[in-house]
CSV table of C-alpha atoms in Angstrom, one decimal:
chain,number,residue,atom,x,y,z
A,662,UNK,CA,11.1,5.1,-24.2
A,663,UNK,CA,9.2,5.5,-21.0
A,664,UNK,CA,8.5,9.2,-20.4
A,665,UNK,CA,6.3,12.0,-19.2
A,666,UNK,CA,4.4,13.8,-21.9
A,667,UNK,CA,2.7,17.2,-21.5
A,668,UNK,CA,0.2,18.6,-23.9
A,669,UNK,CA,0.1,21.2,-25.3
A,670,UNK,CA,3.6,22.6,-25.3
A,671,UNK,CA,2.2,26.1,-25.6
A,672,UNK,CA,-1.2,27.3,-24.6
A,673,UNK,CA,-2.7,30.7,-25.0
A,674,UNK,CA,-6.0,31.6,-23.3
A,675,UNK,CA,-8.0,34.6,-22.5
A,676,UNK,CA,-8.2,36.2,-19.1
A,677,UNK,CA,-10.9,34.4,-17.2
A,678,UNK,CA,-11.3,31.6,-19.7
A,679,UNK,CA,-10.9,28.1,-18.2
A,680,UNK,CA,-8.0,26.1,-19.5
A,681,UNK,CA,-6.9,22.5,-18.9
A,682,UNK,CA,-3.3,21.2,-19.2
A,683,UNK,CA,-2.7,17.5,-19.5
A,684,UNK,CA,0.1,15.1,-18.5
A,685,UNK,CA,0.5,11.5,-19.2
A,686,UNK,CA,3.2,9.0,-18.2
A,687,UNK,CA,4.4,5.6,-19.3
A,688,UNK,CA,6.7,5.1,-16.3
A,689,UNK,CA,3.9,3.6,-14.1
A,690,UNK,CA,4.9,5.9,-11.3
A,691,UNK,CA,2.5,6.2,-8.4
A,692,UNK,CA,3.1,9.9,-7.6
A,693,UNK,CA,2.4,12.7,-10.0
A,694,UNK,CA,3.2,16.4,-9.4
A,695,UNK,CA,2.2,19.7,-10.8
A,696,UNK,CA,4.6,22.6,-10.6
A,697,UNK,CA,4.4,26.2,-11.6
A,698,UNK,CA,7.6,27.9,-12.7
A,699,UNK,CA,8.0,31.6,-13.5
A,700,UNK,CA,10.9,33.1,-15.2
A,701,UNK,CA,14.2,32.9,-13.2
A,702,UNK,CA,12.4,31.2,-10.3
A,703,UNK,CA,12.5,27.7,-8.9
A,704,UNK,CA,9.6,25.4,-9.6
A,705,UNK,CA,6.8,25.9,-7.1
A,706,UNK,CA,4.8,22.8,-6.1
A,707,UNK,CA,1.0,23.3,-6.6
A,708,UNK,CA,-0.2,19.8,-5.6
A,709,UNK,CA,0.6,16.1,-6.0
A,710,UNK,CA,-1.2,12.8,-6.2
A,711,UNK,CA,0.0,9.9,-4.2
A,712,UNK,CA,-1.8,7.2,-6.0
A,713,UNK,CA,-5.4,8.5,-5.9
A,714,UNK,CA,-4.8,10.7,-2.8
A,715,UNK,CA,-4.8,14.4,-3.7
A,716,UNK,CA,-2.4,16.6,-1.7
A,717,UNK,CA,-2.8,20.3,-2.1
A,718,UNK,CA,-0.2,22.8,-1.1
A,719,UNK,CA,-1.4,25.4,1.4
A,720,UNK,CA,-0.6,28.3,-0.8
A,721,UNK,CA,-2.0,27.0,-4.0
A,722,UNK,CA,-4.9,29.2,-5.1
A,723,UNK,CA,-8.4,27.7,-5.3
A,724,UNK,CA,-8.4,28.7,-8.9
A,725,UNK,CA,-6.1,25.7,-9.6
A,726,UNK,CA,-7.7,22.2,-9.6
A,727,UNK,CA,-6.4,18.8,-10.6
A,728,UNK,CA,-7.8,15.5,-11.7
A,729,UNK,CA,-6.1,12.1,-11.9
A,730,UNK,CA,-8.6,9.7,-13.6
A,731,UNK,CA,-6.0,6.8,-13.7
A,732,UNK,CA,-2.4,6.1,-13.0
A,733,UNK,CA,-1.2,7.4,-16.4
A,734,UNK,CA,-3.0,10.7,-16.7
A,735,UNK,CA,-3.2,13.8,-14.6
A,736,UNK,CA,-4.8,17.2,-15.5
A,737,UNK,CA,-4.4,20.7,-14.3
A,738,UNK,CA,-7.5,22.9,-14.5
A,739,UNK,CA,-7.2,26.6,-14.1
A,740,UNK,CA,-10.8,27.8,-13.7
A,741,UNK,CA,-10.4,31.5,-14.2
A,742,UNK,CA,-6.8,32.4,-15.4
A,743,UNK,CA,-5.5,35.7,-14.4
A,744,UNK,CA,-2.5,37.5,-15.8
A,745,UNK,CA,-0.4,36.3,-12.9
A,746,UNK,CA,-1.0,32.7,-13.9
A,747,UNK,CA,1.1,33.0,-17.0
A,748,UNK,CA,4.0,30.6,-16.4
A,749,UNK,CA,5.5,27.3,-17.4
A,750,UNK,CA,3.6,24.4,-15.9
A,751,UNK,CA,5.6,21.3,-15.2
A,752,UNK,CA,4.3,17.8,-14.6
A,753,UNK,CA,6.6,15.3,-12.8
A,754,UNK,CA,6.3,11.7,-11.7
A,755,UNK,CA,8.1,9.6,-9.2
A,756,UNK,CA,7.9,6.1,-7.7
A,757,UNK,CA,7.5,6.6,-4.0
A,758,UNK,CA,7.9,4.2,-1.2
A,759,UNK,CA,4.9,2.7,0.5
A,760,UNK,CA,3.7,5.0,3.3
A,761,UNK,CA,4.0,2.2,5.9
A,762,UNK,CA,7.7,2.0,5.3
A,763,UNK,CA,10.0,3.4,8.0
A,764,UNK,CA,11.6,6.0,5.9
A,765,UNK,CA,9.6,9.2,5.8
A,766,UNK,CA,10.5,10.5,2.4
A,767,UNK,CA,11.1,9.2,-1.1
A,768,UNK,CA,14.6,8.8,-2.4
A,769,UNK,CA,13.5,8.4,-6.0
A,770,UNK,CA,14.1,11.3,-8.4
A,771,UNK,CA,11.2,13.1,-10.0
A,772,UNK,CA,11.0,12.8,-13.8
A,773,UNK,CA,9.7,15.8,-15.6
A,774,UNK,CA,7.8,16.4,-18.8
A,775,UNK,CA,8.8,19.2,-21.2
A,776,UNK,CA,6.3,21.6,-19.7
A,777,UNK,CA,3.4,23.7,-21.0
A,778,UNK,CA,4.0,27.4,-21.4
A,779,UNK,CA,0.8,29.2,-20.6
A,780,UNK,CA,0.1,32.7,-21.9
A,781,UNK,CA,-2.8,34.8,-20.9
A,782,UNK,CA,-4.3,37.5,-23.2
B,755,UNK,CA,9.4,28.7,1.5
B,756,UNK,CA,12.7,27.2,2.3
B,757,UNK,CA,15.1,27.2,-0.6
B,758,UNK,CA,18.5,25.8,-1.3
B,759,UNK,CA,21.2,28.4,-2.0
B,760,UNK,CA,22.9,28.0,-5.3
B,761,UNK,CA,26.0,29.8,-6.5
B,762,UNK,CA,27.0,31.3,-8.8
B,763,UNK,CA,23.7,32.6,-10.1
B,764,UNK,CA,25.2,32.7,-13.7
B,765,UNK,CA,28.3,31.5,-15.3
B,766,UNK,CA,30.0,32.1,-18.7
B,767,UNK,CA,32.9,29.9,-19.6
B,768,UNK,CA,35.0,29.3,-22.6
B,769,UNK,CA,34.6,25.9,-24.2
B,770,UNK,CA,37.0,23.4,-22.7
B,771,UNK,CA,37.2,25.0,-19.3
B,772,UNK,CA,36.2,23.4,-16.0
B,773,UNK,CA,33.5,24.8,-13.8
B,774,UNK,CA,31.8,24.1,-10.5
B,775,UNK,CA,28.3,25.0,-9.2
B,776,UNK,CA,27.5,24.8,-5.6
B,777,UNK,CA,24.3,24.1,-3.7
B,778,UNK,CA,24.0,24.7,0.1
B,779,UNK,CA,21.3,23.9,2.6
B,780,UNK,CA,20.9,25.1,6.2
B,781,UNK,CA,19.5,21.7,7.1
B,782,UNK,CA,20.7,18.2,6.6
B,783,UNK,CA,19.7,16.8,3.2
B,784,UNK,CA,18.1,13.4,2.9
B,785,UNK,CA,18.4,13.3,-0.9
B,786,UNK,CA,20.0,15.8,-3.2
B,787,UNK,CA,19.1,15.9,-6.9
B,788,UNK,CA,20.7,17.8,-9.8
B,789,UNK,CA,18.7,18.7,-12.8
B,790,UNK,CA,19.4,20.5,-16.0
B,791,UNK,CA,16.8,22.8,-17.7
B,792,UNK,CA,17.1,24.3,-21.2
B,793,UNK,CA,15.1,27.5,-21.7
B,794,UNK,CA,11.4,26.8,-22.2
B,795,UNK,CA,11.8,23.1,-21.5
B,796,UNK,CA,11.4,20.7,-18.7
B,797,UNK,CA,13.9,19.5,-16.2
B,798,UNK,CA,16.3,16.6,-17.1
B,799,UNK,CA,17.4,14.5,-14.2
B,800,UNK,CA,21.2,14.3,-13.9
B,801,UNK,CA,22.2,12.7,-10.6
B,802,UNK,CA,21.0,11.8,-7.1
B,803,UNK,CA,23.1,11.8,-4.0
B,804,UNK,CA,22.1,10.5,-0.6
B,805,UNK,CA,25.0,9.5,1.5
B,806,UNK,CA,27.5,11.9,3.1
B,807,UNK,CA,30.7,12.0,1.1
B,808,UNK,CA,29.0,10.4,-1.9
B,809,UNK,CA,30.3,11.2,-5.4
B,810,UNK,CA,28.8,10.3,-8.7
B,811,UNK,CA,30.0,10.9,-12.3
B,812,UNK,CA,28.3,10.7,-15.6
B,813,UNK,CA,30.3,11.5,-18.7
B,814,UNK,CA,32.0,14.8,-17.9
B,815,UNK,CA,29.8,15.8,-14.9
B,816,UNK,CA,30.6,14.9,-11.3
B,817,UNK,CA,28.4,15.6,-8.4
B,818,UNK,CA,29.4,15.4,-4.7
B,819,UNK,CA,27.6,15.6,-1.4
B,820,UNK,CA,29.7,16.6,1.7
B,821,UNK,CA,29.9,14.5,4.8
B,822,UNK,CA,27.5,16.7,6.7
B,823,UNK,CA,25.0,16.4,3.8
B,824,UNK,CA,24.4,20.1,3.7
B,825,UNK,CA,26.5,21.1,0.6
B,826,UNK,CA,26.7,19.7,-2.9
B,827,UNK,CA,28.8,20.6,-5.9
B,828,UNK,CA,28.4,19.9,-9.5
B,829,UNK,CA,31.6,19.9,-11.5
B,830,UNK,CA,31.8,19.9,-15.3
B,831,UNK,CA,35.1,19.0,-16.9
B,832,UNK,CA,36.1,20.3,-20.3
B,833,UNK,CA,32.8,22.1,-20.9
B,834,UNK,CA,31.1,22.0,-24.2
B,835,UNK,CA,28.3,24.2,-25.7
B,836,UNK,CA,26.0,21.2,-25.1
B,837,UNK,CA,26.4,21.8,-21.4
B,838,UNK,CA,24.8,25.2,-21.6
B,839,UNK,CA,21.5,25.5,-19.7
B,840,UNK,CA,20.2,26.1,-16.2
B,841,UNK,CA,21.3,23.7,-13.5
B,842,UNK,CA,19.0,23.3,-10.5
B,843,UNK,CA,19.6,21.5,-7.3
B,844,UNK,CA,16.6,20.0,-5.4
B,845,UNK,CA,16.6,18.2,-2.1
B,846,UNK,CA,14.6,16.8,0.8
B,847,UNK,CA,15.5,18.5,4.1
B,848,UNK,CA,14.4,17.8,7.7
B,849,UNK,CA,11.0,16.1,7.9
B,850,UNK,CA,9.6,17.9,4.8
B,851,UNK,CA,8.4,15.5,2.1
B,852,UNK,CA,8.3,18.4,-0.4
B,853,UNK,CA,11.3,18.9,-2.6
B,854,UNK,CA,12.9,22.2,-2.0
B,855,UNK,CA,14.8,23.9,-4.8
B,856,UNK,CA,17.7,26.2,-5.6
B,857,UNK,CA,17.1,29.1,-7.9
B,858,UNK,CA,19.3,27.7,-10.5
B,859,UNK,CA,22.7,28.5,-12.1
B,860,UNK,CA,22.6,29.7,-15.7
B,861,UNK,CA,25.5,28.3,-17.7
B,862,UNK,CA,26.7,29.6,-21.0
B,863,UNK,CA,29.6,28.0,-22.8
B,864,UNK,CA,31.3,30.0,-25.5
B,865,UNK,CA,32.8,28.2,-28.5
């Protein structure tokens, strides 16, 4: 089945030690998203890729970076994790409309992976 | 950041009972999505609503979007333990291309 796969499911790292989370998709969707979700909170968008175009949210800390080497893969790099970065990280994909189309927003649902729960020691 | 208002925050029902979860926006929604999340897992897409007055059903779950496209409800008929989880609504409002979210409704179904 086509799906969004996140690895690892659980990641433990030390304070300040860089960590990379990965996401792959077999849906051939052109948009990929990274969300941070803390307990009892809504998912918070960190950034997204529209094809190869990187779109950072204004309030995403510089500590968070992303790479999308090809359509199928996207990585979240946390350069120096702090205790406040402990959270569930969710990857999602969607098929968005071409930007030249008249409609301003996508009407296609986002499809999520199972998430990576990050713990900081 | 702008959020959708979800109610109730949590719900405990007896198996077999019906229940409704609401999601309200202060702005017109141009797409409303319902997701289910089990603890420690990702979000599972349930249904998408776009048109005012639209209603969709899948198995025992029915979602509706009001005519003004500012309020949606998710109704579960004859609830089962498998329905337990956190239900989140997400939507596009105004000119914002970023999906905004409710805080979720935690549902427990007692056998």
